[in-house]
């Protein structure tokens, strides 16, 4: 690669133009990998000192675990083919056992483990069913005034709280009582509203919901060494096939004209300002970042940003013994606990933790202004540990190491509904007018990988229309974050 000097003393890379990718998260890595395999020698620019974004892993001695809870969905054949190509036999199946923690009771998401009752104690079950019947009787002729009343009338207060409300309010950061009655957190809300005008399943449908679990019929797989193994494989492949990755680079500006993107200006890790002439540009950076470097108005995007003023606190507990439960993760619906989710890496792929040991990740979904988030690290760690001990899910003596991470923003998959907002739809339409710019930033590992692959395929084949149709973010597959919820 030759670096020349323009008349202003700024380095110019490749006067003829290169295929440039911004951001080394899952989408950017997938795009760069596919472009490199096609012999197009992409240049991947990443601001951080390492690749992966939210897909990177946490290394601690023999432990190699994920950043929070990660599920690898295989909803697109192209993504499954990529994963098999990169990981081979290290893409392992695991028992997809998920639970809800409510008042020290673990309620199974799937009936395959504890049968139709799913571990619900008889006393709690009786309270749920009686509450359901009473709520239906009381709501005859009445109209719910908010989201909480909507579901309490449909399912009863106790069933709503135990199966969904506590976790949902923590995850989204919004109390149900403060949501409009017609607001939807999940796709099922919209479906039921359109079909029935109100979210009321019959008791027969409720029982059918508890008898059948589609997820139990699928094979769930995970990288043997955690998601970092997937990141490492993508990075190695990019470099093997002739791609180049620049870490510690800050993109300052994207220059474009009526004919499309002309060049990208950035500052290297060494502080040198450089310009790369661009044939095609794939952007995997957040939309607001892309808007800013393009010189576009990002105010509307800020209004619809579901993760602004959010924070996720992750506490890793490395154990010298297996964890006290077998589930891959538990969503915490108990309203008296700050913890929103507990991930148990010992129930994922075999290579994430040493044999005979364990590792848990406790998550609190909060805001930087929350009094709990403003406490010192040791106080936060102590409180979260005691919550899990009180739930009888942790032997504190088994902890051999701890690590606290305060992650800016909310859970990544919380962003999924943002893609259907008016401002994002309008921004995407504006971006599509730049013919050699492919915006692949997406929420969800498999959705992001898919967008990156489709962008690279479109560049290789010269079919931009295919990318706009197949990778339209508003059409991306979605899923309920309220696993096992109503």
XYZ file of C-alpha atoms in Angstrom:
486
model
C 0.000 0.000 0.000
C 1.404 3.379 -0.928
C 0.837 6.521 1.080
C 1.389 9.824 -0.702
C 1.126 13.406 0.496
C -1.395 15.878 -0.868
C -0.620 19.568 -1.138
C -1.907 20.183 2.412
C 0.318 17.532 3.928
C -2.431 15.024 4.684
C -1.741 11.395 3.854
C -3.688 10.017 0.889
C -4.244 6.269 0.690
C -4.823 4.656 -2.704
C -5.613 7.365 -5.246
C -7.676 4.914 -7.305
C -10.063 4.264 -4.406
C -10.648 1.398 -1.984
C -13.531 -0.568 -0.517
C -13.841 0.903 2.975
C -15.725 -0.449 5.999
C -16.419 1.674 9.069
C -16.765 -0.159 12.387
C -15.533 -3.618 13.417
C -18.711 -4.841 15.094
C -20.469 -7.948 13.733
C -21.861 -6.178 10.650
C -18.575 -4.507 9.712
C -16.572 -7.690 10.289
C -18.953 -9.766 8.164
C -18.836 -7.227 5.320
C -15.036 -6.945 5.417
C -14.620 -10.715 5.572
C -16.835 -11.333 2.549
C -15.201 -8.509 0.567
C -11.749 -9.878 1.408
C -12.754 -13.370 0.291
C -13.896 -11.863 -2.989
C -10.385 -10.418 -3.482
C -11.445 -6.770 -3.017
C -8.877 -5.943 -0.280
C -11.147 -3.900 2.033
C -9.866 -1.349 4.529
C -11.651 -1.704 7.890
C -11.466 1.310 10.224
C -12.286 0.845 13.925
C -12.089 3.473 16.650
C -11.597 0.965 19.488
C -8.300 -0.861 20.096
C -9.924 -4.226 19.320
C -12.625 -5.715 17.137
C -16.021 -7.066 18.045
C -18.090 -4.216 19.454
C -20.837 -5.723 21.599
C -19.951 -9.161 20.193
C -16.501 -9.190 21.815
C -15.806 -11.463 24.737
C -14.441 -11.104 28.252
C -11.173 -12.929 28.943
C -10.109 -13.790 32.490
C -7.465 -16.490 32.750
C -9.018 -19.740 31.553
C -12.449 -18.121 31.272
C -13.654 -16.782 27.916
C -17.220 -15.527 28.261
C -19.528 -13.197 26.361
C -20.298 -9.542 26.947
C -23.598 -10.047 28.709
C -26.063 -12.609 27.415
C -25.749 -13.533 23.769
C -27.951 -15.801 21.674
C -26.807 -16.758 18.196
C -29.941 -16.916 16.072
C -29.850 -18.845 12.820
C -32.774 -17.189 11.066
C -30.906 -16.646 7.788
C -29.206 -19.443 5.812
C -26.431 -17.033 4.803
C -25.548 -16.411 8.454
C -25.652 -20.114 9.337
C -23.366 -20.871 6.392
C -20.910 -18.204 7.574
C -20.919 -19.512 11.154
C -20.330 -23.093 10.034
C -17.560 -21.939 7.692
C -15.754 -19.996 10.417
C -16.361 -22.208 13.456
C -16.885 -25.736 12.139
C -17.239 -28.203 15.018
C -16.606 -25.377 17.491
C -20.164 -24.163 16.827
C -21.750 -26.358 19.489
C -25.322 -27.177 20.447
C -26.483 -26.458 23.991
C -29.694 -26.964 25.997
C -31.587 -23.718 25.555
C -32.934 -23.673 29.097
C -34.331 -20.301 30.119
C -36.144 -19.351 33.299
C -37.920 -16.528 35.084
C -36.962 -15.716 38.664
C -39.932 -14.549 40.724
C -39.908 -14.446 44.527
C -37.131 -17.073 44.733
C -39.050 -19.398 42.387
C -37.631 -20.334 38.986
C -40.372 -20.648 36.366
C -39.320 -22.574 33.272
C -39.760 -20.996 29.864
C -40.028 -24.434 28.239
C -42.209 -27.300 29.440
C -39.607 -29.833 28.272
C -37.782 -29.569 31.600
C -40.449 -29.616 34.314
C -43.629 -30.360 32.374
C -46.727 -28.276 31.796
C -46.574 -26.477 35.165
C -43.002 -25.352 34.415
C -41.950 -25.353 38.047
C -44.651 -22.931 39.196
C -45.496 -23.800 42.835
C -49.107 -24.832 43.303
C -49.813 -21.898 45.621
C -48.469 -19.394 43.098
C -50.313 -21.133 40.245
C -53.597 -20.998 42.176
C -53.069 -17.289 42.794
C -52.346 -16.704 39.098
C -55.456 -18.531 37.886
C -57.814 -17.036 40.446
C -56.388 -13.591 39.659
C -56.934 -14.215 35.963
C -60.599 -15.194 36.424
C -61.285 -12.299 38.796
C -59.573 -9.807 36.462
C -61.684 -10.980 33.522
C -64.885 -10.596 35.535
C -63.948 -7.156 36.845
C -62.984 -5.870 33.403
C -66.298 -6.659 31.722
C -67.497 -3.458 30.135
C -64.409 -1.485 31.196
C -61.637 -0.008 29.075
C -57.981 -0.083 30.213
C -56.418 3.355 30.725
C -52.746 2.352 30.400
C -50.468 -0.514 29.432
C -50.506 -2.013 32.925
C -54.297 -2.134 33.091
C -54.363 -3.573 29.592
C -52.385 -6.652 30.631
C -53.688 -6.912 34.176
C -57.220 -7.121 32.781
C -56.138 -9.709 30.221
C -54.008 -11.950 32.453
C -54.540 -10.890 36.022
C -52.073 -8.835 38.108
C -50.119 -11.751 39.608
C -49.611 -13.621 36.337
C -48.585 -10.386 34.604
C -46.026 -9.579 37.284
C -44.569 -13.081 37.591
C -44.263 -13.801 33.872
C -43.358 -10.418 32.445
C -43.895 -7.060 34.131
C -40.948 -6.945 36.540
C -38.391 -7.868 33.910
C -39.978 -5.766 31.170
C -39.950 -2.615 33.288
C -36.282 -3.133 34.169
C -35.236 -3.971 30.610
C -37.011 -1.059 28.909
C -36.710 1.382 31.798
C -40.389 2.334 31.651
C -43.128 1.491 34.139
C -46.129 -0.180 32.554
C -48.462 2.260 34.277
C -46.680 5.108 32.461
C -47.111 3.570 29.009
C -50.081 4.370 26.758
C -52.560 1.554 26.550
C -51.802 0.935 22.869
C -48.005 0.975 23.185
C -46.195 -2.169 22.106
C -42.946 -3.540 23.509
C -43.222 -6.696 21.459
C -44.498 -7.828 18.096
C -47.210 -9.905 19.798
C -48.786 -6.704 21.130
C -49.372 -5.375 17.634
C -50.619 -8.715 16.319
C -53.175 -9.085 19.073
C -54.352 -5.516 18.787
C -54.930 -5.889 15.048
C -56.613 -9.258 15.360
C -58.855 -8.642 18.358
C -58.860 -4.947 19.081
C -57.655 -5.864 22.589
C -54.953 -8.174 24.009
C -57.202 -10.861 25.472
C -56.401 -14.458 24.765
C -58.940 -17.008 25.847
C -58.092 -19.421 28.663
C -57.828 -22.124 25.993
C -55.143 -20.143 24.171
C -53.379 -19.535 27.458
C -53.173 -23.264 28.141
C -52.044 -23.868 24.558
C -49.273 -21.326 25.098
C -48.078 -23.302 28.116
C -48.280 -26.659 26.305
C -46.311 -25.672 23.207
C -42.856 -24.138 23.016
C -41.479 -23.697 19.460
C -37.996 -22.848 20.815
C -37.759 -26.301 22.425
C -37.913 -27.885 18.966
C -34.889 -26.017 17.578
C -31.203 -26.661 17.910
C -29.485 -23.730 19.574
C -25.751 -23.375 19.013
C -22.999 -21.173 20.390
C -19.276 -20.694 19.650
C -17.244 -23.039 21.841
C -15.026 -20.230 23.074
C -17.841 -17.685 23.277
C -18.557 -14.882 20.822
C -14.912 -13.767 20.980
C -14.065 -16.943 19.050
C -16.315 -15.727 16.242
C -14.678 -12.285 16.318
C -11.205 -13.819 16.202
C -12.157 -16.038 13.255
C -13.529 -13.084 11.285
C -10.437 -10.956 11.978
C -8.096 -13.800 10.993
C -10.073 -14.391 7.798
C -10.030 -10.724 6.807
C -6.269 -10.567 7.178
C -5.687 -13.958 5.512
C -7.618 -12.909 2.393
C -5.843 -9.568 2.005
C -8.002 -7.143 3.973
C -6.529 -4.488 6.263
C -7.769 -3.491 9.723
C -6.799 -0.177 11.309
C -7.576 0.051 15.031
C -7.609 3.297 17.021
C -8.768 5.326 14.022
C -11.288 8.150 14.351
C -13.319 8.986 11.256
C -13.636 12.749 10.941
C -15.599 13.200 7.753
C -17.113 11.390 4.780
C -16.939 13.473 1.611
C -19.642 12.888 -0.960
C -21.091 14.449 -4.089
C -24.001 13.699 -6.420
C -22.090 10.679 -7.683
C -21.707 9.223 -4.188
C -19.023 8.951 -1.508
C -15.665 10.206 -2.725
C -13.371 9.835 0.288
C -13.114 9.263 4.008
C -10.986 11.418 6.288
C -9.719 9.926 9.547
C -7.067 10.265 12.209
C -4.881 7.215 12.751
C -3.876 5.727 16.104
C -0.587 7.613 15.745
C -2.432 10.931 15.393
C -1.787 11.259 11.648
C -4.626 12.679 9.539
C -5.227 10.594 6.425
C -7.670 10.444 3.545
C -8.699 7.336 1.663
C -10.373 7.618 -1.713
C -13.418 5.387 -1.768
C -15.028 3.121 -4.338
C -17.703 1.744 -2.017
C -18.331 2.531 1.653
C -19.937 0.151 4.161
C -20.902 1.823 7.428
C -21.464 -0.269 10.553
C -21.204 2.675 12.969
C -24.274 3.964 14.867
C -26.707 6.007 12.790
C -26.053 9.244 14.665
C -22.315 8.836 14.120
C -22.908 8.269 10.413
C -25.179 11.314 10.218
C -22.543 13.488 11.865
C -19.636 12.441 9.658
C -21.852 12.917 6.598
C -22.831 16.388 7.797
C -26.515 15.448 8.075
C -29.011 16.555 10.735
C -29.136 13.989 13.562
C -31.625 15.779 15.871
C -34.569 13.615 14.806
C -32.546 10.444 15.377
C -31.724 11.570 18.913
C -35.430 11.844 19.746
C -36.054 8.213 18.801
C -32.910 6.802 20.400
C -34.257 4.207 22.834
C -30.873 3.840 24.513
C -30.052 7.461 25.263
C -29.508 8.055 28.965
C -29.394 4.296 29.584
C -26.708 2.166 31.205
C -26.171 -1.558 31.712
C -24.160 -2.647 34.741
C -22.528 -6.052 34.295
C -21.067 -7.932 37.248
C -19.042 -11.046 36.385
C -18.594 -13.601 39.152
C -15.939 -16.237 38.448
C -16.598 -19.331 40.556
C -14.483 -22.293 41.643
C -17.553 -24.556 41.401
C -20.500 -24.973 38.991
C -23.354 -22.501 39.445
C -26.355 -23.263 41.647
C -28.759 -23.560 38.674
C -28.644 -25.146 35.210
C -30.375 -22.496 33.102
C -28.485 -20.580 30.425
C -30.040 -17.454 31.854
C -32.796 -16.191 34.123
C -34.892 -13.085 33.514
C -35.639 -11.585 36.922
C -39.276 -10.543 37.280
C -39.107 -10.030 41.064
C -39.740 -6.281 41.516
C -37.812 -6.194 44.809
C -34.526 -7.100 43.066
C -32.510 -4.587 41.035
C -30.898 -7.367 39.002
C -32.728 -7.813 35.711
C -30.988 -10.887 34.299
C -28.487 -13.554 35.325
C -26.495 -15.361 32.635
C -24.909 -18.726 33.443
C -22.093 -19.401 30.976
C -21.650 -22.944 32.272
C -24.852 -23.871 30.423
C -23.640 -22.533 27.074
C -20.803 -23.942 24.963
C -18.227 -26.156 26.670
C -15.120 -24.019 26.132
C -16.248 -20.853 27.887
C -15.258 -21.856 31.417
C -12.817 -24.401 32.889
C -14.228 -27.813 33.744
C -15.754 -28.023 37.202
C -16.005 -24.227 37.574
C -18.624 -21.600 36.853
C -19.195 -18.018 35.782
C -22.260 -15.798 36.164
C -23.036 -12.375 34.745
C -25.498 -10.266 36.739
C -27.091 -7.402 34.799
C -28.793 -4.259 36.051
C -30.567 -2.142 33.419
C -30.523 1.429 34.662
C -29.554 5.051 33.931
C -26.394 7.013 34.797
C -28.490 9.299 37.030
C -29.976 6.442 39.065
C -28.787 6.564 42.716
C -27.676 2.939 42.518
C -25.569 3.571 39.414
C -23.877 6.502 41.166
C -22.585 4.318 44.002
C -18.955 3.208 44.117
C -17.928 -0.051 42.499
C -17.496 -2.021 45.728
C -20.908 -0.981 47.020
C -22.550 -1.944 43.720
C -20.743 -5.284 43.661
C -21.711 -6.088 47.252
C -25.368 -5.228 46.694
C -25.672 -7.344 43.528
C -23.961 -10.319 45.157
C -26.266 -10.146 48.186
C -29.341 -10.031 45.942
C -28.303 -13.289 44.295
C -27.420 -14.853 47.639
C -30.837 -13.873 49.006
C -32.441 -15.552 45.979
C -30.575 -18.742 46.983
C -28.760 -18.870 43.636
C -25.210 -18.185 44.807
C -22.774 -19.562 47.357
C -20.687 -16.473 48.058
C -17.746 -18.596 49.200
C -17.375 -19.981 45.661
C -16.432 -16.580 44.181
C -12.743 -16.462 43.207
C -12.797 -13.269 41.126
C -15.120 -10.435 40.125
C -15.292 -7.865 37.369
C -17.669 -4.898 37.115
C -18.392 -3.235 33.772
C -20.534 -0.135 33.346
C -21.682 -0.267 29.733
C -23.045 2.959 28.198
C -26.450 2.500 26.590
C -29.085 -0.132 27.115
C -29.152 -3.767 26.090
C -28.328 -3.784 22.371
C -31.457 -5.688 21.373
C -33.522 -2.978 23.064
C -32.843 -0.964 19.909
C -34.802 -3.288 17.605
C -38.110 -1.329 17.743
C -36.226 1.856 16.851
C -35.861 0.655 13.269
C -39.565 1.197 12.572
C -39.625 4.788 13.870
C -40.369 7.613 11.477
C -37.016 9.349 11.949
C -34.992 6.192 11.290
C -37.101 5.285 8.267
C -36.599 8.791 6.880
C -32.849 8.657 7.560
C -32.526 5.287 5.838
C -34.369 6.642 2.786
C -31.943 9.558 2.687
C -28.925 7.253 2.944
C -30.190 5.050 0.114
C -29.826 8.013 -2.236
C -26.033 7.701 -1.890
C -25.523 4.774 -4.237
C -22.104 3.616 -3.058
C -22.930 3.871 0.684
C -24.269 0.819 2.514
C -25.523 1.376 6.065
C -25.401 -2.002 7.862
C -25.586 -0.949 11.522
C -28.205 -3.256 13.073
C -29.309 -4.566 16.478
C -28.886 -8.305 17.073
C -25.856 -10.421 16.172
C -27.445 -12.433 13.374
C -29.289 -9.432 11.883
C -26.043 -7.438 11.863
C -24.044 -10.292 10.329
C -26.719 -10.705 7.656
C -26.715 -7.002 6.742
C -22.918 -7.040 6.396
C -22.983 -10.128 4.188
C -25.729 -8.752 1.933
C -23.874 -5.458 1.527
C -20.698 -7.273 0.475
C -22.648 -9.465 -1.939
C -24.303 -6.403 -3.465
C -20.910 -4.719 -3.948
C -19.448 -7.839 -5.494
C -22.368 -8.325 -7.893
C -23.086 -4.641 -8.486
C -26.696 -5.011 -7.293
C -27.535 -2.223 -4.846
C -31.258 -2.967 -5.250
C -30.766 -6.397 -3.680
C -29.227 -4.855 -0.569
C -32.005 -2.267 -0.187
C -34.643 -4.996 -0.387
C -33.062 -7.813 1.628
C -31.308 -5.775 4.329
C -34.094 -3.276 4.962
C -33.863 -2.816 8.763
C -37.629 -2.435 9.158
C -38.060 -5.962 7.764
C -35.409 -7.600 9.934
C -36.647 -10.547 12.024
C -37.517 -9.629 15.592
C -38.049 -11.604 18.736
C -39.466 -11.044 22.187
C -36.930 -9.963 24.763
C -39.467 -10.966 27.410
C -38.585 -14.650 27.132
C -41.378 -16.670 28.634
C -43.447 -13.550 29.102
C -47.057 -12.990 28.197
